[in-house]
Tab-separated table of N, CA and C in Angstrom:
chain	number	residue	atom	x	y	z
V	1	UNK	N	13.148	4.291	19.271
V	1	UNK	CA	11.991	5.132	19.457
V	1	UNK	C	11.781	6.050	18.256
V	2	UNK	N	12.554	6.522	17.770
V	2	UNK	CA	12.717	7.688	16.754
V	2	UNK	C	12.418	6.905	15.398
V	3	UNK	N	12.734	5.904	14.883
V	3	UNK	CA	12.383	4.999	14.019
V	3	UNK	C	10.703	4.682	14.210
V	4	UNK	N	10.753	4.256	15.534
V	4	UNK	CA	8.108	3.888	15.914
V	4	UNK	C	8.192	5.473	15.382
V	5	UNK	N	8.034	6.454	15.784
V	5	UNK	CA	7.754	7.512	15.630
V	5	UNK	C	8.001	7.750	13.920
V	6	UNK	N	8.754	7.371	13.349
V	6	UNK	CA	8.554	7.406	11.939
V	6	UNK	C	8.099	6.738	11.470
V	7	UNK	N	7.379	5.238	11.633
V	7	UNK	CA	6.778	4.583	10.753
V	7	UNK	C	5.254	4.896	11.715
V	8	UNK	N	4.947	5.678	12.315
V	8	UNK	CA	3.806	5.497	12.878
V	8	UNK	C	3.070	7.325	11.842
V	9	UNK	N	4.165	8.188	11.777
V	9	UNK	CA	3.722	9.157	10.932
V	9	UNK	C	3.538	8.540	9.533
V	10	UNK	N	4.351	7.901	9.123
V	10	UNK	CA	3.902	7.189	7.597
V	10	UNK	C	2.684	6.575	8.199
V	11	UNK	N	2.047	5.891	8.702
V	11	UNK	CA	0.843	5.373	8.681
V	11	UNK	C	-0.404	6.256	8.547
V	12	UNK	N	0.214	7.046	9.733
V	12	UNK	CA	-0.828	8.411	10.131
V	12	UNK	C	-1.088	8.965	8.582
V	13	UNK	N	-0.069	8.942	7.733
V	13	UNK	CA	-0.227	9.223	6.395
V	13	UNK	C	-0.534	8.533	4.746
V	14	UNK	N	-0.258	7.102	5.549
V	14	UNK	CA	-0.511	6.143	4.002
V	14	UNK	C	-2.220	5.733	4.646
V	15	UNK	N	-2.780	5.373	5.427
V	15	UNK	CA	-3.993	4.807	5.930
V	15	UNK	C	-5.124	5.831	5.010
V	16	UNK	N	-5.042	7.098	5.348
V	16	UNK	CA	-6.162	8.184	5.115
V	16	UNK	C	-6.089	8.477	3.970
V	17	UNK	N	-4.412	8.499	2.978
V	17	UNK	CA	-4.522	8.213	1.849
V	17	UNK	C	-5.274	7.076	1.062
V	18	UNK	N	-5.205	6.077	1.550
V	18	UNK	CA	-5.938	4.967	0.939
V	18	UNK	C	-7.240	4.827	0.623
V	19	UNK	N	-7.754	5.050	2.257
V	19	UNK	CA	-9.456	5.339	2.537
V	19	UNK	C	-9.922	6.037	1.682
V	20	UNK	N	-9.157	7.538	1.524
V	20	UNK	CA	-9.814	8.650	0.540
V	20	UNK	C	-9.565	8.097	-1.026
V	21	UNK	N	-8.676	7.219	-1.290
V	21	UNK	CA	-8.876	7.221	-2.936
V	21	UNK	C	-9.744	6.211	-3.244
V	22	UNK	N	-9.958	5.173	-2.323
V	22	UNK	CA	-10.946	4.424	-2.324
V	22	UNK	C	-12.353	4.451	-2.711
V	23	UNK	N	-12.540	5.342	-1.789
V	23	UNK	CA	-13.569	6.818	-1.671
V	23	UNK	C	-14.071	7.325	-2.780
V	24	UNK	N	-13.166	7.701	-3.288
V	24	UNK	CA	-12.931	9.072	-4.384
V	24	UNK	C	-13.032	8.238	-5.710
V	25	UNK	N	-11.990	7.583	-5.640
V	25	UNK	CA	-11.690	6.721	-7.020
V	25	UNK	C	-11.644	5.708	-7.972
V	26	UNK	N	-12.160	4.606	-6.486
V	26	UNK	CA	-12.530	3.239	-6.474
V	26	UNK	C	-11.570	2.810	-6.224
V	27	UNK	N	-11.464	1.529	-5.516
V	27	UNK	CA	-10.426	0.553	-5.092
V	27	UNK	C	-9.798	-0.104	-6.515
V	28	UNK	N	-10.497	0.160	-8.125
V	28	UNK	CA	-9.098	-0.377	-8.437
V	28	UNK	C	-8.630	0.387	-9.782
V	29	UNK	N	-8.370	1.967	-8.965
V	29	UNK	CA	-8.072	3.044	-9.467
V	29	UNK	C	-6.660	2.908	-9.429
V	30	UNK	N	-5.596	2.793	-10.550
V	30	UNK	CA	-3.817	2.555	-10.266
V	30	UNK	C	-3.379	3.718	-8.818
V	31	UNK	N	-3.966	5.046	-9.048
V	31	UNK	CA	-3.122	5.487	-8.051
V	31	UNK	C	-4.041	4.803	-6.201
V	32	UNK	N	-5.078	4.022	-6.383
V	32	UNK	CA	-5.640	3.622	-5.358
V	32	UNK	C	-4.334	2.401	-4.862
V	33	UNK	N	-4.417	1.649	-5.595
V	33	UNK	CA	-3.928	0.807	-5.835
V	33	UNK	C	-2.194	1.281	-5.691
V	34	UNK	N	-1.374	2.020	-5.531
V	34	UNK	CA	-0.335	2.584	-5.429
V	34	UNK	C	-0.039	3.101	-3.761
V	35	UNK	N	-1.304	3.738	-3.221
V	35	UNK	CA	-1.714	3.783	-2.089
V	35	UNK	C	-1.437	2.516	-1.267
V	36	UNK	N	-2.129	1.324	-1.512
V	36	UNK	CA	-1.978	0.322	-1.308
V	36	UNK	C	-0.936	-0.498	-1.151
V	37	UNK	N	0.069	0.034	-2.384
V	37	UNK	CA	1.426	-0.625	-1.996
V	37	UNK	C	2.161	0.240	-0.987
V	38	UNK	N	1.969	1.382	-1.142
V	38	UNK	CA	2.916	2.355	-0.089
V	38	UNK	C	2.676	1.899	1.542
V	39	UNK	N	1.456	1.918	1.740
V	39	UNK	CA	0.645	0.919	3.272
V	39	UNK	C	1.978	-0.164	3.398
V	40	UNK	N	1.403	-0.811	2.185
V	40	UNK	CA	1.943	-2.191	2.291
V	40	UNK	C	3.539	-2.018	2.551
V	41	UNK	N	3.921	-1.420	2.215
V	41	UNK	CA	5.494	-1.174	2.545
V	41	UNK	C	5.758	-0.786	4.036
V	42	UNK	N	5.378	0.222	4.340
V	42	UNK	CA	5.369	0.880	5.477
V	42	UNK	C	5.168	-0.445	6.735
V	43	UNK	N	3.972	-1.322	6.318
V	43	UNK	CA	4.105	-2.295	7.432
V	43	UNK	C	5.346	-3.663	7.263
V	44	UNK	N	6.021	-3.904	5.899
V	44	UNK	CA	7.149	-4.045	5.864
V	44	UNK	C	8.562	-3.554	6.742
V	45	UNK	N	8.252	-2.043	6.509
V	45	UNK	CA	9.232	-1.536	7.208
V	45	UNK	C	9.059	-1.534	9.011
V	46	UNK	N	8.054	-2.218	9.028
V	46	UNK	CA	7.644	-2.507	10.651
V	46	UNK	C	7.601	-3.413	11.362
V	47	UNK	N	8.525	-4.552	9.708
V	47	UNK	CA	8.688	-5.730	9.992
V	47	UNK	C	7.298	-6.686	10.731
V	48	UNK	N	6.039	-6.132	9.895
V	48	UNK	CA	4.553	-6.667	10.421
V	48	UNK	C	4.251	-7.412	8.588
V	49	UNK	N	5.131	-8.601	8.696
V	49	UNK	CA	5.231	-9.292	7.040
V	49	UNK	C	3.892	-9.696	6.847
V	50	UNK	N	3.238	-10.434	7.448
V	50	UNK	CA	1.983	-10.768	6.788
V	50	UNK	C	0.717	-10.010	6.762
V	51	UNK	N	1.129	-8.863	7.170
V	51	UNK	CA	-0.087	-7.608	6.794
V	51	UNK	C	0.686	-7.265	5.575
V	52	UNK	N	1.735	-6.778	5.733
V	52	UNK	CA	2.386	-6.431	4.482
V	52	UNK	C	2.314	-7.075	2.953
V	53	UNK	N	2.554	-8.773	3.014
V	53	UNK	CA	1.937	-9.907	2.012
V	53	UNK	C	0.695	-8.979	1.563
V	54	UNK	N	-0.043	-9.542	2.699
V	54	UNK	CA	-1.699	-9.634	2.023
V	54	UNK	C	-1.608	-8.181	1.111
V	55	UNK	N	-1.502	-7.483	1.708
V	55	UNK	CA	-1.337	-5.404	1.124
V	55	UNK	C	-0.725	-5.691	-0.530
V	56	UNK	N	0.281	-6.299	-0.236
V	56	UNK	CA	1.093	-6.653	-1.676
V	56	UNK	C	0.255	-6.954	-2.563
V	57	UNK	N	-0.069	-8.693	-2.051
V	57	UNK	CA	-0.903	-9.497	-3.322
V	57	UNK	C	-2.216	-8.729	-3.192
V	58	UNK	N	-2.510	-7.868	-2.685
V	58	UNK	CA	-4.273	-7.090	-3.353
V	58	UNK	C	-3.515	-6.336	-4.508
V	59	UNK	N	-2.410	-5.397	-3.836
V	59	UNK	CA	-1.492	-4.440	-4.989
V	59	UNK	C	-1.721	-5.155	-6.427
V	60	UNK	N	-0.772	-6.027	-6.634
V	60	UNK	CA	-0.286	-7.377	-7.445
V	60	UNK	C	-1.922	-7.508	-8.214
V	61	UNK	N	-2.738	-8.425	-7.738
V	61	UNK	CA	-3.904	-8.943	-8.274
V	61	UNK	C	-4.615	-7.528	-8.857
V	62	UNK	N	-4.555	-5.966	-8.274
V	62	UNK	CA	-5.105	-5.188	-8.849
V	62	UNK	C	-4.698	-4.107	-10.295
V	63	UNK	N	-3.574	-4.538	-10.432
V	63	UNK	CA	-2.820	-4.363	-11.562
V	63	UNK	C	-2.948	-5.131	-12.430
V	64	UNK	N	-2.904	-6.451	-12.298
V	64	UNK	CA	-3.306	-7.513	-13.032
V	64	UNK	C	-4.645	-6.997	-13.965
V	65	UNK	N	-5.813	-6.730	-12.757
V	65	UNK	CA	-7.241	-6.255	-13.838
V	65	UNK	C	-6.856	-4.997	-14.151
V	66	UNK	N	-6.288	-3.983	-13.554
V	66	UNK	CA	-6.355	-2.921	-14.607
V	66	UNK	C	-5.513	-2.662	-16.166
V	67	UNK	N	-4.514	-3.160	-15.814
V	67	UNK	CA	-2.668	-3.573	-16.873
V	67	UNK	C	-3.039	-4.297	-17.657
V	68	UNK	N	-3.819	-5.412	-17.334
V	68	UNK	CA	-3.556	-6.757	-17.519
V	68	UNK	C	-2.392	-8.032	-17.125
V	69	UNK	N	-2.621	-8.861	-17.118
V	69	UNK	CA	-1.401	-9.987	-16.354
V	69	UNK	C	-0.315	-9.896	-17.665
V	70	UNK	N	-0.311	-9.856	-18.269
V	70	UNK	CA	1.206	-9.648	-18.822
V	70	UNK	C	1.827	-8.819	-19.411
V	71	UNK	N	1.436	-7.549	-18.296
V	71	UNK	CA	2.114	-6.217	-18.597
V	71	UNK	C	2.796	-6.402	-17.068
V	72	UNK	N	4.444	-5.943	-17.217
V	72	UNK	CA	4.600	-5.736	-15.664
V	72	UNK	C	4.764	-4.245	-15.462
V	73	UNK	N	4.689	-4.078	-13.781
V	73	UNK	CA	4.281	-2.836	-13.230
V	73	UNK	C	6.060	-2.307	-13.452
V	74	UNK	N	5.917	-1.175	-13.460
V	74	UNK	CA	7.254	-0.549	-13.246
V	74	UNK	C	8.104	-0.234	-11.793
């Protein structure tokens, strides 16, 4: 129980982050895009893998256009 209750406050907190940089900064703003992986983790850690995938490869593909593909992310 104490574990739902912590990945459900990370949500409560990576979701509204996202929306707003989206918002704010455009979807393929690095820290938007950073947002994006943090989500994406969080539903990892919820063991919910193929929301998590998809979250990734947007991450992944949006670094690609901003970096370029053969810079890797840190």
């Amino acid at each position: 129980m104490k574990m739902t209750c912590r990945y459900t406050f990370k949500m409560k907190l990576h979701l509204p982050a996202l929306e707003g940089r989206k918002r704010v900064l455009g979807a393929d703003h690095l820290d938007t895009i950073t947002s994006l992986d943090n989500l994406a983790s969080c539903f990892n850690d919820q063991e919910r893998f193929q929301e998590a995938e998809a979250l990734y490869q947007q991450a992944v593909e949006g670094r690609k256009r901003e970096l370029g593909a053969d810079r890797h992310a840190p």
